[in-house]
């Protein structure tokens, strides 16, 4: 099993290295779909240049990375390409082991259920065979490494790759049951881009499930576990923030990083919903709609946790997808992260969704060219395609969610539901 | 309140007059003393309590244009430092005096310019100014809230000069080296300096009229008679300025006086408008002739640059004047014919002066200026671009340093790591860089650097920028016209032509000419490059409602589908009939037939 993974890694690294050396690298690094004001490599270099000039990188409005990124690239700026390739490898390998571990558990659960004869008789075709599951970890790694979105964001040296690496390490630590590392990586991910905060619910549910702690608000063990995790999480977050303060000697990075994420002052076009909306917003409604839009990332956390409390890994996937759709400065790198989970479960309308996503990906540069370079189109063209792209993502996520829920329902109630009179019935959401 | 000497003498007079009623015998004595006091007062006035000078320099330019430069200088010994209130005004305009004392201004320089000074064709101006409005102010170090004072001051100045100087922290900067105080005082802490430009400001009659009203004689007498707006604005270049600064009263510098210098520079394109004839006169330029000096002026002179016409081979100047004056102006030895308007003889028999120059030849030989700068934007896309600044050092063997100052608005996002300075194909590292990055909607970029220009070379400064998409309310009317970026300022001490001229040693004694004399080796030059016009990407201004509705719809689609899946469960339901069947059933119902 390690051999195909190694081969995959070699292919992925070769593609990236070749693109780094090609003339496309410059073109890719300029693409607004691939880099956002938060993650652009150009801005990291600018931050380092400002530091060299003796100006605080946060004095201006160019640099919005965290102080730890400055510190990291202060040493690694000459090895940036290797760093970014390494980050992608980390994501892929982490996903490989996450999915492998997750499959092991699914298989074990399935085995217990089969032994206890809990599945209805007609849904044996839904039960997954080891043969089926054998290639899923590799497919997940492949989906990440050979996904054009992740290749592009690696070649553009978007720091989104590093955030993805941190998030994937967090998922790995969680799935392996390491509470401390999970909390530390989650804190690091939150520190880097704020939104992964919502992933803590999935991690808590998973770790509790693993340690057989009941999710019950009346039980002391539940609160004790939550307190432990919160302590580790907040403690490591505090250490990181304090460390950043001591690195630069000022709190300037707080408004410049997190204020920038939340208040969306930079309206550079991207694949998200925010930029054109807030460019066209009436000034006195701005704050209201800012809250309405930002709340979308957080508002689904509790209902999803309730609905998916038996399936925390799927919950983490859902959260990742929601973050990448509703975050203020999304890039295709974020999408690549949750897409790596796609081989793990099943999907309904693969053809439709993939067609729309492909069409949008092709139209992004075309309409950008018409607007920005040729001047024969206007901002509405590009805006329209971001709308379609986001609808496609929502379709993808809700379909995936629907398929997952339906499979779980069938596993309990049988594949062919019957009415009371024995005739064939259909399933509807009510 | 300081009791000023004129008041003192006034009270003395009163006292004296009071005593005057006592005895007749004393009357003679007293009247004598009154005369003495009055004459003393007269003499203090002449010593510079108030002093007003006016001057006009006319330089025929090599391109065939005529450059006329007016200067009106009011000197006043008054103490504005430390928030003193001065209430007795004579020649000095009260409106400006109140501005100085209210806002604790140390120096104030404002210029309003229409047109761009073409250094390559016209050489250096006497008072350089960028297109549009420029204002720079040094505040006294007693000012605590400099930004607040600055914004109030600009509002007041807008009122005084009928200009819309909307300067606040969004478009003003604090240059660290380019703008040093020109008057006395060694405050060089640039926290007290503010500099701002408005490249798009148009200058017109409404700005000229309040400017003329500041003159002691208004536009009634003296050189100001010539300032007719219909002629002044029918020109290639028009620039009016007001400079206020403290200067020394005398060599000991024990007391300070305030100098108000009002300048007006104008370039007439006579060669084109004169139907091919190279000939000009005061009447042709200003549609007025001069009849008298301003009675309040202590000196009133016209200088005509005749350096290129030493033997009268190029043009004829009439009426001729015996008065010639040589001076080193902008590093070059120039000869001027002088007309003193305070002398009756200047006006001749017709009691009006109409200077006239008639050219004999029409060939123009241009002396290239030693320092010259230009600037442009490169890049055709609306995503990013490059600002190129070219600085030419035309000196054959001397290199000299220049200070380059760029004020770039926040909506062009500069990347300082892309800054490259090259001369003669090699990287030329600036020895000093002062960079303040911009804050969106708060402050602009300041980029200041000291670059050594090698002899006979072009130095190119390049920096990349991103064009930002703004909020739709932040665009000015006609947004596709583009956004103006103010001129870069190039300040330098340029080695003078006089020092370069080896022939000069023929005229001077040998013992004096081994080391070049200090005051003539270099001269200060400030150059302004062209302002830039930069296009930014624009949103569609016509459809904010549509955008809000469409985006909210998409968010609602996401919310709706997730809400649907989160709140509902799978249940067994009736299979829903197809569309065709439903339509058939509706028709059957209307027909009264049982449904399918």
GROMACS .gro file of C-alpha atoms in nm, chain B residues 291-436:
model
  146
  721UNK     CA    1   0.182  10.388  -1.555
  722UNK     CA    2   0.308  10.386  -1.197
  723UNK     CA    3   0.452  10.176  -0.921
  724UNK     CA    4   0.244  10.080  -0.622
  725UNK     CA    5   0.276  10.386  -0.394
  726UNK     CA    6   0.319  10.161  -0.091
  727UNK     CA    7   0.609   9.973  -0.244
  728UNK     CA    8   0.963  10.048  -0.139
  729UNK     CA    9   1.090   9.896  -0.458
  730UNK     CA   10   0.918   9.818  -0.784
  731UNK     CA   11   1.124   9.675  -1.066
  732UNK     CA   12   1.096   9.492  -1.393
  733UNK     CA   13   1.379   9.263  -1.499
  734UNK     CA   14   1.413   9.139  -1.853
  735UNK     CA   15   1.648   8.849  -1.915
  736UNK     CA   16   1.882   8.961  -2.193
  737UNK     CA   17   2.165   8.709  -2.132
  738UNK     CA   18   2.128   8.544  -2.470
  739UNK     CA   19   2.122   8.881  -2.637
  740UNK     CA   20   2.436   9.044  -2.506
  741UNK     CA   21   2.520   9.210  -2.837
  742UNK     CA   22   2.161   9.260  -2.944
  743UNK     CA   23   2.188   9.000  -3.218
  744UNK     CA   24   1.875   8.807  -3.124
  745UNK     CA   25   1.617   9.064  -3.031
  746UNK     CA   26   1.563   9.434  -2.981
  747UNK     CA   27   1.431   9.555  -2.649
  748UNK     CA   28   1.255   9.889  -2.637
  749UNK     CA   29   1.256  10.123  -2.460
  750UNK     CA   30   1.621  10.055  -2.392
  751UNK     CA   31   1.752  10.090  -2.040
  752UNK     CA   32   2.105  10.163  -1.931
  753UNK     CA   33   2.058   9.964  -1.610
  754UNK     CA   34   2.200   9.613  -1.637
  755UNK     CA   35   2.232   9.364  -1.358
  756UNK     CA   36   2.426   9.040  -1.353
  757UNK     CA   37   2.329   8.757  -1.122
  758UNK     CA   38   2.379   8.386  -1.090
  759UNK     CA   39   2.032   8.247  -1.128
  760UNK     CA   40   1.974   7.872  -1.104
  761UNK     CA   41   2.341   7.805  -1.153
  762UNK     CA   42   2.370   8.010  -1.467
  763UNK     CA   43   2.515   8.360  -1.504
  764UNK     CA   44   2.236   8.578  -1.637
  765UNK     CA   45   2.214   8.941  -1.739
  766UNK     CA   46   1.901   9.139  -1.681
  767UNK     CA   47   1.788   9.480  -1.804
  768UNK     CA   48   1.631   9.659  -1.511
  769UNK     CA   49   1.339   9.904  -1.521
  770UNK     CA   50   1.283  10.083  -1.194
  771UNK     CA   51   0.918  10.190  -1.178
  772UNK     CA   52   0.978  10.426  -0.886
  773UNK     CA   53   1.177  10.650  -1.121
  774UNK     CA   54   0.967  10.893  -1.324
  775UNK     CA   55   1.209  10.868  -1.614
  776UNK     CA   56   1.122  10.502  -1.672
  777UNK     CA   57   0.783  10.593  -1.806
  778UNK     CA   58   0.925  10.839  -2.056
  779UNK     CA   59   0.724  11.110  -2.222
  780UNK     CA   60   0.404  10.911  -2.266
  781UNK     CA   61   0.400  10.837  -1.892
  782UNK     CA   62   0.326  10.475  -1.967
  783UNK     CA   63   0.565  10.185  -2.000
  784UNK     CA   64   0.503   9.927  -2.269
  785UNK     CA   65   0.804   9.698  -2.295
  786UNK     CA   66   0.851   9.549  -2.638
  787UNK     CA   67   1.080   9.279  -2.770
  788UNK     CA   68   1.112   9.211  -3.138
  789UNK     CA   69   1.311   8.909  -3.247
  790UNK     CA   70   1.546   8.926  -3.537
  791UNK     CA   71   1.604   8.554  -3.584
  792UNK     CA   72   1.373   8.268  -3.513
  793UNK     CA   73   1.625   7.992  -3.449
  794UNK     CA   74   1.618   7.864  -3.095
  795UNK     CA   75   1.903   7.679  -2.933
  796UNK     CA   76   1.804   7.495  -2.625
  797UNK     CA   77   2.030   7.436  -2.333
  798UNK     CA   78   1.930   7.107  -2.180
  799UNK     CA   79   1.854   7.136  -1.808
  800UNK     CA   80   2.102   6.944  -1.597
  801UNK     CA   81   1.832   6.768  -1.403
  802UNK     CA   82   1.509   6.653  -1.553
  803UNK     CA   83   1.249   6.399  -1.445
  804UNK     CA   84   0.947   6.233  -1.594
  805UNK     CA   85   0.706   5.965  -1.488
  806UNK     CA   86   0.453   5.728  -1.639
  807UNK     CA   87   0.236   5.429  -1.558
  808UNK     CA   88   0.306   5.101  -1.735
  809UNK     CA   89   0.073   4.805  -1.766
  810UNK     CA   90  -0.251   4.788  -1.954
  811UNK     CA   91  -0.449   4.556  -1.727
  812UNK     CA   92  -0.681   4.675  -1.456
  813UNK     CA   93  -0.527   4.435  -1.207
  814UNK     CA   94  -0.180   4.575  -1.153
  815UNK     CA   95   0.070   4.817  -1.299
  816UNK     CA   96   0.408   4.977  -1.258
  817UNK     CA   97   0.507   5.334  -1.186
  818UNK     CA   98   0.822   5.431  -1.373
  819UNK     CA   99   1.008   5.746  -1.274
  820UNK     CA  100   1.295   5.853  -1.497
  821UNK     CA  101   1.550   6.099  -1.367
  822UNK     CA  102   1.802   6.243  -1.612
  823UNK     CA  103   2.137   6.376  -1.504
  824UNK     CA  104   2.268   6.569  -1.803
  825UNK     CA  105   2.584   6.687  -1.633
  826UNK     CA  106   2.882   6.561  -1.834
  827UNK     CA  107   3.106   6.460  -1.543
  828UNK     CA  108   2.951   6.524  -1.204
  829UNK     CA  109   2.721   6.290  -1.017
  830UNK     CA  110   2.489   6.430  -0.755
  831UNK     CA  111   2.229   6.297  -0.513
  832UNK     CA  112   1.857   6.365  -0.550
  833UNK     CA  113   1.572   6.316  -0.309
  834UNK     CA  114   1.267   6.157  -0.467
  835UNK     CA  115   0.934   6.187  -0.290
  836UNK     CA  116   0.626   5.995  -0.398
  837UNK     CA  117   0.283   6.041  -0.250
  838UNK     CA  118   0.070   5.752  -0.376
  839UNK     CA  119  -0.296   5.723  -0.272
  840UNK     CA  120  -0.405   5.414  -0.086
  841UNK     CA  121  -0.610   5.278  -0.375
  842UNK     CA  122  -0.291   5.195  -0.560
  843UNK     CA  123  -0.134   4.930  -0.341
  844UNK     CA  124   0.242   4.962  -0.370
  845UNK     CA  125   0.471   4.666  -0.320
  846UNK     CA  126   0.794   4.802  -0.184
  847UNK     CA  127   0.979   4.476  -0.241
  848UNK     CA  128   0.940   4.535  -0.614
  849UNK     CA  129   1.118   4.871  -0.593
  850UNK     CA  130   1.407   4.877  -0.834
  851UNK     CA  131   1.642   5.164  -0.906
  852UNK     CA  132   1.867   5.123  -1.208
  853UNK     CA  133   2.101   5.359  -1.381
  854UNK     CA  134   2.313   5.271  -1.681
  855UNK     CA  135   2.181   4.916  -1.665
  856UNK     CA  136   2.307   4.857  -1.315
  857UNK     CA  137   2.125   4.847  -0.983
  858UNK     CA  138   2.166   5.173  -0.797
  859UNK     CA  139   2.088   5.115  -0.433
  860UNK     CA  140   1.929   5.422  -0.270
  861UNK     CA  141   2.134   5.525   0.030
  862UNK     CA  142   1.823   5.624   0.223
  863UNK     CA  143   1.466   5.499   0.198
  864UNK     CA  144   1.179   5.629   0.405
  865UNK     CA  145   0.867   5.427   0.337
  866UNK     CA  146   0.535   5.448   0.510
   0.00000   0.00000   0.00000
